[in-house]
Short mmCIF file of N, CA and C in Angstrom, two decimals:
data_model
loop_
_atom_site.label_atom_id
_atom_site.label_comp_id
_atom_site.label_asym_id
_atom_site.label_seq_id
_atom_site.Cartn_x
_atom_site.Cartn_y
_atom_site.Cartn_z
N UNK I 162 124.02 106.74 130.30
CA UNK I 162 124.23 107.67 129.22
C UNK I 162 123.03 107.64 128.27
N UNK I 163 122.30 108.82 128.07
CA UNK I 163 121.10 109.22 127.17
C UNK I 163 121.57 109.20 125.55
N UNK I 164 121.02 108.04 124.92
CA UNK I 164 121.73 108.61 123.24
C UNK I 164 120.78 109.15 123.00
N UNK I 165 121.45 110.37 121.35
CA UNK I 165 120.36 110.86 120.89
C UNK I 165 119.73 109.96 120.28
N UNK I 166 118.16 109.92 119.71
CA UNK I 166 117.46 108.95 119.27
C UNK I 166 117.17 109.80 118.23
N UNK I 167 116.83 111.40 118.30
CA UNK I 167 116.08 111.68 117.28
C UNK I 167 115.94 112.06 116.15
N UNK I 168 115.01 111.55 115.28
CA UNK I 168 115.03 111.72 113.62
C UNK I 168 114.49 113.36 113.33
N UNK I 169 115.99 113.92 112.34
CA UNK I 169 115.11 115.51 111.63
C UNK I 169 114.76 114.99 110.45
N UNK I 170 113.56 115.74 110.64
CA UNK I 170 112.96 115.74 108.96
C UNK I 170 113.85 116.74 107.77
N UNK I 171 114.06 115.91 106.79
CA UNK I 171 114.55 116.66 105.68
C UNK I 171 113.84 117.33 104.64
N UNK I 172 113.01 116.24 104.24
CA UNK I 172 111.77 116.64 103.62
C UNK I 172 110.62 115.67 103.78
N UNK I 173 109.14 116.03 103.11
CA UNK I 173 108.27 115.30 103.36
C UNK I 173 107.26 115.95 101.90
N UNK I 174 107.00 114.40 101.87
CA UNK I 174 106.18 114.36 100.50
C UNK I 174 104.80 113.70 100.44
N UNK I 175 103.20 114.08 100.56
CA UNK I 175 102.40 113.91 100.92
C UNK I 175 101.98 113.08 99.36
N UNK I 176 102.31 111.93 100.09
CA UNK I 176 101.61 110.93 98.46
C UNK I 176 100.73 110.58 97.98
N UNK I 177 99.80 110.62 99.13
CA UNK I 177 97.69 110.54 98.86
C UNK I 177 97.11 111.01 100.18
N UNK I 178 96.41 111.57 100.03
CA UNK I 178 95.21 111.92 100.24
C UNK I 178 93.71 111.68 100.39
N UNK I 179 93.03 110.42 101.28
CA UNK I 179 92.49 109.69 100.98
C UNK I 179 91.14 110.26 102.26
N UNK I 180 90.03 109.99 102.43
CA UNK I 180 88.76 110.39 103.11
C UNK I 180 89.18 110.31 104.55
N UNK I 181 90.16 109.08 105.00
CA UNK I 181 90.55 108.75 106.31
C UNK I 181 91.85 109.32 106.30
N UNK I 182 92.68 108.65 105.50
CA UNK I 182 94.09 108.52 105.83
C UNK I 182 94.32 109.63 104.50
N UNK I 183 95.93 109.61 105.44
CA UNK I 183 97.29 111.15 104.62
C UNK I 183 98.39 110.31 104.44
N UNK I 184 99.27 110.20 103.39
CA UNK I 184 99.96 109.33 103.52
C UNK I 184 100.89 109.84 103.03
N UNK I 185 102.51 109.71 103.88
CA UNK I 185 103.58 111.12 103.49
C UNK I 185 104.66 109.63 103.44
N UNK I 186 105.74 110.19 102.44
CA UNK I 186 107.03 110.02 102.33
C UNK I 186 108.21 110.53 102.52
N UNK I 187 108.44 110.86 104.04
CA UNK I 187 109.91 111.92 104.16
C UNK I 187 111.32 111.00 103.93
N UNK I 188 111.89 112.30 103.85
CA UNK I 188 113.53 111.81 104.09
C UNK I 188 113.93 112.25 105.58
N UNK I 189 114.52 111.38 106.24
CA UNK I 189 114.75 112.26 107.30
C UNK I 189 116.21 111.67 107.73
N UNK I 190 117.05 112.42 108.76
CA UNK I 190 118.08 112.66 108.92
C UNK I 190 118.29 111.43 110.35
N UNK I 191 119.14 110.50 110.24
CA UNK I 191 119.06 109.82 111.48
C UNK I 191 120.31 110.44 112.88
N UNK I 192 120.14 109.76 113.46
CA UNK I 192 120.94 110.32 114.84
C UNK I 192 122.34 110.28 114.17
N UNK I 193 122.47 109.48 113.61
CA UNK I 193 124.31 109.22 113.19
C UNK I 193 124.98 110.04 111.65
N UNK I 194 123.78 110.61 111.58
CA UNK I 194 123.52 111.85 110.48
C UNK I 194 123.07 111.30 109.33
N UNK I 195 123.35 109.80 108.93
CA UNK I 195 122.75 109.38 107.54
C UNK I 195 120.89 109.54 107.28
N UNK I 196 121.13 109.98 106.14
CA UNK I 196 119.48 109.97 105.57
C UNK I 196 118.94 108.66 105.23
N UNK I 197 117.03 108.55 105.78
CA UNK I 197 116.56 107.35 105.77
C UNK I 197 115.31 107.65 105.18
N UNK I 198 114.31 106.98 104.52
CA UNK I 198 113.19 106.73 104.45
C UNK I 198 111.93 106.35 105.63
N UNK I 199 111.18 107.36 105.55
CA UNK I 199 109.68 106.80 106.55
C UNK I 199 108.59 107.38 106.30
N UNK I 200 107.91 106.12 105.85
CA UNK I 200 106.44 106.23 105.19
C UNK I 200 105.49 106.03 106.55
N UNK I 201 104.72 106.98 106.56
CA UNK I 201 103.40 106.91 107.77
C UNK I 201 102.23 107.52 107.17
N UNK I 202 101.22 106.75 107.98
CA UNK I 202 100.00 107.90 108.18
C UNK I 202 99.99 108.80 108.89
N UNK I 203 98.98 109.82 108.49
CA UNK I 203 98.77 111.08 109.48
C UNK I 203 97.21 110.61 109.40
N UNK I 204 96.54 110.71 111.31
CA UNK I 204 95.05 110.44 111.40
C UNK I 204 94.54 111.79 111.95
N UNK I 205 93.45 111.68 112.00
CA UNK I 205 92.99 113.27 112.69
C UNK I 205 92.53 112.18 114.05
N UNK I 206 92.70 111.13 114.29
CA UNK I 206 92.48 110.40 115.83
C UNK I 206 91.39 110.32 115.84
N UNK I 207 90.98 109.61 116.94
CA UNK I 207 89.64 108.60 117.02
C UNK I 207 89.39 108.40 118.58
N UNK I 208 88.24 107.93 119.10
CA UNK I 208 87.72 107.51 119.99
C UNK I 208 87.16 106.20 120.29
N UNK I 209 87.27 106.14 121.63
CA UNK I 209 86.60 104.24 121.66
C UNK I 209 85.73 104.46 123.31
N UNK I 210 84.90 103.35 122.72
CA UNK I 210 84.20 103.80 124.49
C UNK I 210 84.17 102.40 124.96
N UNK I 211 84.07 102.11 126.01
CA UNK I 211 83.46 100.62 126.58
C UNK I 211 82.07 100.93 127.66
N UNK I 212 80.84 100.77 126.69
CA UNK I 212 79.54 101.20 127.42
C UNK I 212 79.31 99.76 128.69
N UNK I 213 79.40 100.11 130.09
CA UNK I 213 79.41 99.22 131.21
C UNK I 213 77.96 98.92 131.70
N UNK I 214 77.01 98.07 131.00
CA UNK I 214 76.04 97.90 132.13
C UNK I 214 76.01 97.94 133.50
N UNK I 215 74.29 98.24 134.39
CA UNK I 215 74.24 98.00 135.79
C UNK I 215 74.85 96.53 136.60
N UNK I 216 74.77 95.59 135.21
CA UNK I 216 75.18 93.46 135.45
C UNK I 216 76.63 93.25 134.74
N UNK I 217 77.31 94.68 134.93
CA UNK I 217 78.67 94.09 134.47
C UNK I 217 78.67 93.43 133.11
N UNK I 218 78.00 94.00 131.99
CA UNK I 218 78.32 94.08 130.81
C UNK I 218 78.56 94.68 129.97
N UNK I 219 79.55 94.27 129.16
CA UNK I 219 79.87 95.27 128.04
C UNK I 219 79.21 95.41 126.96
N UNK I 220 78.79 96.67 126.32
CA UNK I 220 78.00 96.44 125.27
C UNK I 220 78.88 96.67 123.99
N UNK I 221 78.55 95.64 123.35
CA UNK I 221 79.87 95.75 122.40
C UNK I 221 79.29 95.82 120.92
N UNK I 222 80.34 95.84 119.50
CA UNK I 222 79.68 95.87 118.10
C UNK I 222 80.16 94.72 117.36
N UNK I 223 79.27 94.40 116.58
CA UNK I 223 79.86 93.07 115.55
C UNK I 223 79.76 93.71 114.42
N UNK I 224 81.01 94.19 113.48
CA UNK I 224 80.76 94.51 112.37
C UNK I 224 81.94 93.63 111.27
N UNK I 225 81.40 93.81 110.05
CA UNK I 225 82.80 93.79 108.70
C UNK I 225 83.82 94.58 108.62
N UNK I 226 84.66 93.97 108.78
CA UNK I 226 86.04 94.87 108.27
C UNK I 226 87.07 94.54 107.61
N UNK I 227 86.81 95.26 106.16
CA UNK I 227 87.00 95.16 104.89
C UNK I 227 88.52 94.41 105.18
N UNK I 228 88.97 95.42 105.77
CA UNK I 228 91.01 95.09 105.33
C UNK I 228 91.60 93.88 105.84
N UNK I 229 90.68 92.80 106.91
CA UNK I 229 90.73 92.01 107.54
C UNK I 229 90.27 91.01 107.15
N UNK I 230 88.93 90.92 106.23
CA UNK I 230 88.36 90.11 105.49
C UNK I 230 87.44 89.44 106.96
N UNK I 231 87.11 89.95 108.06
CA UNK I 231 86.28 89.13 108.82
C UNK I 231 85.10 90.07 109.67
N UNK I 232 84.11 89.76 110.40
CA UNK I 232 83.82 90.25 111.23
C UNK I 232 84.30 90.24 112.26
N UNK I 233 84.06 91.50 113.02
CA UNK I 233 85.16 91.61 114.43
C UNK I 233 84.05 92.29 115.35
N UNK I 234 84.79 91.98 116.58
CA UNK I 234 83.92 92.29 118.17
C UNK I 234 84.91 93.53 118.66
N UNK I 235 83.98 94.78 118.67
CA UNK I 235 84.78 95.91 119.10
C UNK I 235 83.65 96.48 119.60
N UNK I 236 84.94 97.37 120.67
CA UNK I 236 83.64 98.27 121.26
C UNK I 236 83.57 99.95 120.36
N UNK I 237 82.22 100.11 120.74
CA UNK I 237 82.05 101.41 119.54
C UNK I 237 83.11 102.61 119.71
N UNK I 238 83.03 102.57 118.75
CA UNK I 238 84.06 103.65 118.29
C UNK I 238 84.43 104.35 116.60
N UNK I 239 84.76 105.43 116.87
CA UNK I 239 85.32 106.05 115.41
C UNK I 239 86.42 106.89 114.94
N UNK I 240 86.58 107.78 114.04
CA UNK I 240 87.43 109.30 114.01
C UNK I 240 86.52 110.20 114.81
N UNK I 241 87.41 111.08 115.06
CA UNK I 241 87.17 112.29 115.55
C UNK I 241 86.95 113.56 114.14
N UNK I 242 85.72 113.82 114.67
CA UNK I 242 85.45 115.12 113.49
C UNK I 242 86.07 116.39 113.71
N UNK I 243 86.37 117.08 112.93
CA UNK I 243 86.62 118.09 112.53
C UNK I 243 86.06 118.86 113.62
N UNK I 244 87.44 119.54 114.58
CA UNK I 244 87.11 120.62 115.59
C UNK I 244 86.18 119.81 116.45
N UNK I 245 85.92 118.89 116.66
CA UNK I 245 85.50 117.74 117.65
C UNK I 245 86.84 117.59 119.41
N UNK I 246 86.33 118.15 119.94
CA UNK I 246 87.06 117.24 121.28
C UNK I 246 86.54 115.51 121.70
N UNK I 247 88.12 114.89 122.16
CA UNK I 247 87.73 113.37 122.17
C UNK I 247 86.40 113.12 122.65
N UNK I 248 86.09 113.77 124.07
CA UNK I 248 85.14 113.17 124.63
C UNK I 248 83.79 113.60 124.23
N UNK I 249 83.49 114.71 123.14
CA UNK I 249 82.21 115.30 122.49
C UNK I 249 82.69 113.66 121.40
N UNK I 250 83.50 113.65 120.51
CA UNK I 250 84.02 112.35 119.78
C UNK I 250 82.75 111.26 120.38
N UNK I 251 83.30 111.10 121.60
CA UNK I 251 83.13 109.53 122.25
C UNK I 251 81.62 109.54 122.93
N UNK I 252 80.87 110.53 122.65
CA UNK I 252 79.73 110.92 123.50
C UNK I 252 78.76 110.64 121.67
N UNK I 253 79.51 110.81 120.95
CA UNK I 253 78.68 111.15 119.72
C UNK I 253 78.88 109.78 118.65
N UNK I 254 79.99 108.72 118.98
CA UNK I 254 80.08 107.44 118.96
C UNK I 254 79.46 106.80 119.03
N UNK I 255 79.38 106.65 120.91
CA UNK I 255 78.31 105.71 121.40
C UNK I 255 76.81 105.66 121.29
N UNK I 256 76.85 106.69 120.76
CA UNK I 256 74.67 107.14 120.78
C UNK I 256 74.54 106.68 119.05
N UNK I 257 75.68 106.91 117.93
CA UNK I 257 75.26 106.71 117.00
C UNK I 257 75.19 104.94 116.79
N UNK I 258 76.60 104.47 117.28
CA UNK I 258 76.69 102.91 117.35
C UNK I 258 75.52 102.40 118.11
N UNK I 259 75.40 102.69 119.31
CA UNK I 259 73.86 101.50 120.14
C UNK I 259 73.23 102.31 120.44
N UNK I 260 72.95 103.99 119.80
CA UNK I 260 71.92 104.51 120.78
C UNK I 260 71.99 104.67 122.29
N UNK I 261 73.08 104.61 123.06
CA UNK I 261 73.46 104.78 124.12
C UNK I 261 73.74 106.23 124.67
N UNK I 262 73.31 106.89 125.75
CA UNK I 262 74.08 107.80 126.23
C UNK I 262 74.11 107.72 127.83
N UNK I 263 75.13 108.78 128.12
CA UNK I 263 75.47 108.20 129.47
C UNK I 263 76.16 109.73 130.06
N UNK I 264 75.55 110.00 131.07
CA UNK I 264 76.89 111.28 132.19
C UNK I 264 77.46 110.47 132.98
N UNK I 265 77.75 109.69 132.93
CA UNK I 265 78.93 108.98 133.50
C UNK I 265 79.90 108.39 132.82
N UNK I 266 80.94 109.21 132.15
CA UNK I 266 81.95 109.51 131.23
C UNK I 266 83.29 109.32 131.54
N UNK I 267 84.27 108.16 131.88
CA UNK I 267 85.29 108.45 132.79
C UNK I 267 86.93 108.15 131.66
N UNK I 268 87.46 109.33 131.20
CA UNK I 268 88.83 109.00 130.72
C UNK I 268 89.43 107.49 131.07
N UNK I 269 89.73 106.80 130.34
CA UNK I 269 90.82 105.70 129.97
C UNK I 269 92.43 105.70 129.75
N UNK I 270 92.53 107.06 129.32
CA UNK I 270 93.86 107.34 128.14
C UNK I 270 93.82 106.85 126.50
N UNK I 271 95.00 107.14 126.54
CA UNK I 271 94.99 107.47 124.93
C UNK I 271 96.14 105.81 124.59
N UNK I 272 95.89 105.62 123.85
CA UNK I 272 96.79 104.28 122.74
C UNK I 272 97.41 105.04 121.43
N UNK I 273 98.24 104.52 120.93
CA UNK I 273 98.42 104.54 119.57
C UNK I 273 98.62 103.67 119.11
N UNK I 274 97.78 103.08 118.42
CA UNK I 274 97.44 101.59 117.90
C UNK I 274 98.78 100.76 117.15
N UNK I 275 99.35 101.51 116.23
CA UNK I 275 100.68 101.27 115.76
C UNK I 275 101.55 102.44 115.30
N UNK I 276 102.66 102.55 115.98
CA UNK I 276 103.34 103.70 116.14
C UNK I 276 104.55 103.64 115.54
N UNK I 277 104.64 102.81 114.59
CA UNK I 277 105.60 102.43 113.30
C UNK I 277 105.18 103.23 112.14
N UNK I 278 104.19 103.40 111.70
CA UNK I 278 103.39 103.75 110.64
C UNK I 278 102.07 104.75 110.47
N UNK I 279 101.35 104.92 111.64
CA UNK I 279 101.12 105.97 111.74
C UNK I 279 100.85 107.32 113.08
N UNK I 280 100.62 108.10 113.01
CA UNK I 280 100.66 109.19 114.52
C UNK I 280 98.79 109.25 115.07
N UNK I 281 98.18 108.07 114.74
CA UNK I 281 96.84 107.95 114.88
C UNK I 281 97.12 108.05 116.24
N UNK I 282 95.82 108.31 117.15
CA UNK I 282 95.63 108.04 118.74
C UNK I 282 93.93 108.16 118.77
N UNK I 283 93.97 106.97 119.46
CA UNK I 283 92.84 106.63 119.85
C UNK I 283 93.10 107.02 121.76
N UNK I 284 91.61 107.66 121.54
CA UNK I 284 91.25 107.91 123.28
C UNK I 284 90.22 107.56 123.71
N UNK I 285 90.29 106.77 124.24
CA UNK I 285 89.56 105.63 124.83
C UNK I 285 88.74 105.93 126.34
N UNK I 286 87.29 105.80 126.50
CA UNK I 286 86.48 106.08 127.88
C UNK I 286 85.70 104.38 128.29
N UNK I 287 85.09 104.83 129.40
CA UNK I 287 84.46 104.32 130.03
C UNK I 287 83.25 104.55 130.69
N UNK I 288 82.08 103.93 129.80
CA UNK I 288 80.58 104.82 130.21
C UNK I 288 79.93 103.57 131.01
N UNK I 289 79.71 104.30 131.92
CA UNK I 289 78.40 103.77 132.99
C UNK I 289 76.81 104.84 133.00
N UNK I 290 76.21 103.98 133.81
CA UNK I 290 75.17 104.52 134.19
C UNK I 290 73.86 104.93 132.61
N UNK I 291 73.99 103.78 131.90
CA UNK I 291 73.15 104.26 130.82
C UNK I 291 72.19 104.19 130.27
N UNK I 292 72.17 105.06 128.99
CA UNK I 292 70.45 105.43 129.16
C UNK I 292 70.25 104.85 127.21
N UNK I 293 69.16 103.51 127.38
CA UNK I 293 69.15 103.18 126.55
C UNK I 293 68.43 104.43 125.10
N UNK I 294 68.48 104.57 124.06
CA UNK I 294 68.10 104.86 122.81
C UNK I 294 68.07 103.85 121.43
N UNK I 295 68.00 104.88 120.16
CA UNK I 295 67.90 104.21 119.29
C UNK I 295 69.26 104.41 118.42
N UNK I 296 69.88 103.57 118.15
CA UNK I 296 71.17 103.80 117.24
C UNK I 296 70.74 104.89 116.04
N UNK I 297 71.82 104.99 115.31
CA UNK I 297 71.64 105.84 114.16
C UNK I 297 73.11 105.76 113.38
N UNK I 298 73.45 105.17 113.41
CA UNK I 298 74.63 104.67 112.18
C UNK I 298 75.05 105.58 110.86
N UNK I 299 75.88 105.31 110.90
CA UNK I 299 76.32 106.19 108.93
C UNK I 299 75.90 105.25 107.83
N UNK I 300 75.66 105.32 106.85
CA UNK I 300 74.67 105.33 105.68
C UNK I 300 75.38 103.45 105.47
N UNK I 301 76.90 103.58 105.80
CA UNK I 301 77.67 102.75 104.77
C UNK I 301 78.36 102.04 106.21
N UNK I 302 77.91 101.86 107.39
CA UNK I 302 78.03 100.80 108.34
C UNK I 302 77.07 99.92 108.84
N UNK I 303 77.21 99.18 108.99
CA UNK I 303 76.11 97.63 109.46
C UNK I 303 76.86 96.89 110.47
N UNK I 304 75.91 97.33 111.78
CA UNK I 304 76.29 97.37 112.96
C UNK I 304 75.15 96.00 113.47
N UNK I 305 76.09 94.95 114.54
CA UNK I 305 75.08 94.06 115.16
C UNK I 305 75.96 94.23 116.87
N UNK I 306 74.41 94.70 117.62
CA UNK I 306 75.00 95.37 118.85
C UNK I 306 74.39 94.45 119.78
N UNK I 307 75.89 93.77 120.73
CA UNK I 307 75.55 92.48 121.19
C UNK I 307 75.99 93.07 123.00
N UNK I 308 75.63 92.35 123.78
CA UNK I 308 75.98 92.58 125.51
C UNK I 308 76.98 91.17 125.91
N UNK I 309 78.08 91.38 126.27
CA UNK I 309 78.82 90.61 126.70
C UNK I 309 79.74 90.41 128.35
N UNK I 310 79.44 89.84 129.40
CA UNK I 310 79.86 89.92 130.44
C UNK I 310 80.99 90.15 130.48
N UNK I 311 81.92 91.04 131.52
CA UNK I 311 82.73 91.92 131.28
C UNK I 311 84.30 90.53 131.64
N UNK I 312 83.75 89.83 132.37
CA UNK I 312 84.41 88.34 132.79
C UNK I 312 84.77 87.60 131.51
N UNK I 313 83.70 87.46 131.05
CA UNK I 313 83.78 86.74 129.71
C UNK I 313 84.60 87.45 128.27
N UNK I 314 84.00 88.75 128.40
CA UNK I 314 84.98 89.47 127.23
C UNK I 314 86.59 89.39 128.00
N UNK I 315 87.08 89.43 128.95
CA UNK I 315 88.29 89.62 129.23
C UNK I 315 89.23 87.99 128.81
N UNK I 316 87.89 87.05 129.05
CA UNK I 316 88.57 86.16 128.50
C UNK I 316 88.97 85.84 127.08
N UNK I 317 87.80 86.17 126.50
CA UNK I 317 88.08 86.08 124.73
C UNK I 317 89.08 87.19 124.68
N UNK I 318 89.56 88.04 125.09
CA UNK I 318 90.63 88.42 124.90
C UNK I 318 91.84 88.01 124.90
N UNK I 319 91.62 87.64 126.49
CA UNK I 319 92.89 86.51 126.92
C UNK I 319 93.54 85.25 125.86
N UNK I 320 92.20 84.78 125.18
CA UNK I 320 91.88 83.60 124.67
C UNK I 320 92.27 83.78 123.12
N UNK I 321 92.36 84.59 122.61
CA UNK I 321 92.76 85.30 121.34
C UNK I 321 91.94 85.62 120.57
N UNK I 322 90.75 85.46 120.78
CA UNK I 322 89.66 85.72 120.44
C UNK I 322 89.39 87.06 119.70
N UNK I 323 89.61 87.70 120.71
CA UNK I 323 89.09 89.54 120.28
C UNK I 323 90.32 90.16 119.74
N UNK I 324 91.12 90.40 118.43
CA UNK I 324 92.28 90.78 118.31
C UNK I 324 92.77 92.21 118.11
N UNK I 325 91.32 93.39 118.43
CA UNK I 325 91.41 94.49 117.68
C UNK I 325 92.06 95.34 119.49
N UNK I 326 93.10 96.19 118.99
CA UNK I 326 93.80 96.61 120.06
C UNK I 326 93.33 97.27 120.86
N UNK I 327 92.37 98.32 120.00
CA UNK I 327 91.71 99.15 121.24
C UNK I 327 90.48 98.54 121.98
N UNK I 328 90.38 97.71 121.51
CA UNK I 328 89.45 97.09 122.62
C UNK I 328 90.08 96.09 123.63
N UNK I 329 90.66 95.88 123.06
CA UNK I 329 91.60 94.88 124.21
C UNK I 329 92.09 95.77 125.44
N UNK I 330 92.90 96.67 125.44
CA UNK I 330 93.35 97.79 125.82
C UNK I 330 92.16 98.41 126.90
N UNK I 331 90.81 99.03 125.97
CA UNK I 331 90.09 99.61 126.92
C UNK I 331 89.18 98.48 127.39
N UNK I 332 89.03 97.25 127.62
CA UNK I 332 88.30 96.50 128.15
C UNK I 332 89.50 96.08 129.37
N UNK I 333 90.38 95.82 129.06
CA UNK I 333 91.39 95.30 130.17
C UNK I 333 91.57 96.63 131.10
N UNK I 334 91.60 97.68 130.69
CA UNK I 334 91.48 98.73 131.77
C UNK I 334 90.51 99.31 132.83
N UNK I 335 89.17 99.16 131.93
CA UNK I 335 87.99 99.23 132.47
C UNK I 335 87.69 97.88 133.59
N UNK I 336 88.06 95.98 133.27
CA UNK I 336 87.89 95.74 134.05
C UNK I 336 88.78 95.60 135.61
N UNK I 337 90.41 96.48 135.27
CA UNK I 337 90.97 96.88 136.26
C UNK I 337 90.90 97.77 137.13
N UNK I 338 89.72 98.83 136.79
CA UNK I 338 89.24 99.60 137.20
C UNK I 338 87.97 99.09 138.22
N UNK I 339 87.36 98.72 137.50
CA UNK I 339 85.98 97.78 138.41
C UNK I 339 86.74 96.74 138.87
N UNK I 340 88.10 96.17 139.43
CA UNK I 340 88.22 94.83 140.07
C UNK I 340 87.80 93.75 139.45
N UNK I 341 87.72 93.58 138.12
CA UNK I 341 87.16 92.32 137.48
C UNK I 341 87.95 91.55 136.86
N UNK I 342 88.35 90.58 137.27
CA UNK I 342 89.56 89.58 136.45
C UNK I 342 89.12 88.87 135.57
#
């Protein structure tokens, strides 16, 4: 037997407005008819790439991140601009993070990083075959762009090491894809 699960919106109240994030307060109607509270973000979504060397490495980013208070090991990635498709997104990512580009572009799928709180989706690729350049970063990121064996990143994953989802996610897929445990 299928229950209903789903929540109507009653109303919705957009409480800030911020450069990244939208941040709403509805009322909404639950399956058993009582009214509830749910606060989320709204993202305009994002992209992630995992750039694959010819030696089975990943080229990955070391940056600050503020809300975490640490530096973290992720692979490049960002939002999606305005009237941007993911993979123009993820093509325009990777060249700004390491100066990388690549026609060998292969879908991952999509994540939603946390689906409690907000309707973000990250879509996630897999670039081979690439062609080194010069980064070019946004004004207000400080990027340290490191190469990590694709063996070895799966372990610092494993290991608890790497805790940021979409990279966990598109590195564990990518090396299921190439046969790499």
């Amino acid at each position: 037997m299928d229950l209903n699960l789903t929540e109507k919106q009653v109303s919705s109240e957009n409480v800030f407005n911020g450069v990244l994030l939208h941040v709403y307060k509805d009322i909404i109607e639950l399956p058993n008819g009582d009214n509830s509270v749910r606060e989320y973000i709204k993202h305009q979504g994002a992209v992630a790439v995992v750039p694959v060397t010819d030696k089975n490495e990943i080229i990955a980013v070391k940056q600050y991140r503020y809300p975490i208070g640490r530096v973290t090991v992720e692979i490049p990635a960002g939002k999606l601009d305005k009237g941007e498709t993911p993979l123009e997104g993820a093509i325009r990512e990777l060249s700004e993070e390491t100066g990388i580009t690549s026609d060998d572009i292969t879908y991952l799928g999509g994540l939603y990083p946390s689906v409690a709180y907000t309707d973000e989706i990250i879509h996630m690729y897999m670039a081979k075959n690439l062609v080194y350049g010069t980064s070019h970063t946004d004004d207000d990121e400080f990027i340290d762009v490191v190469k990590i064996p694709i063996d070895e990143f799966v372990k610092k994953i494993m290991d608890g090491e790497i805790l940021d989802s979409k990279t966990q996610a598109a590195v564990l897929k990518t090396a299921r894809l190439l046969g790499i445990k």
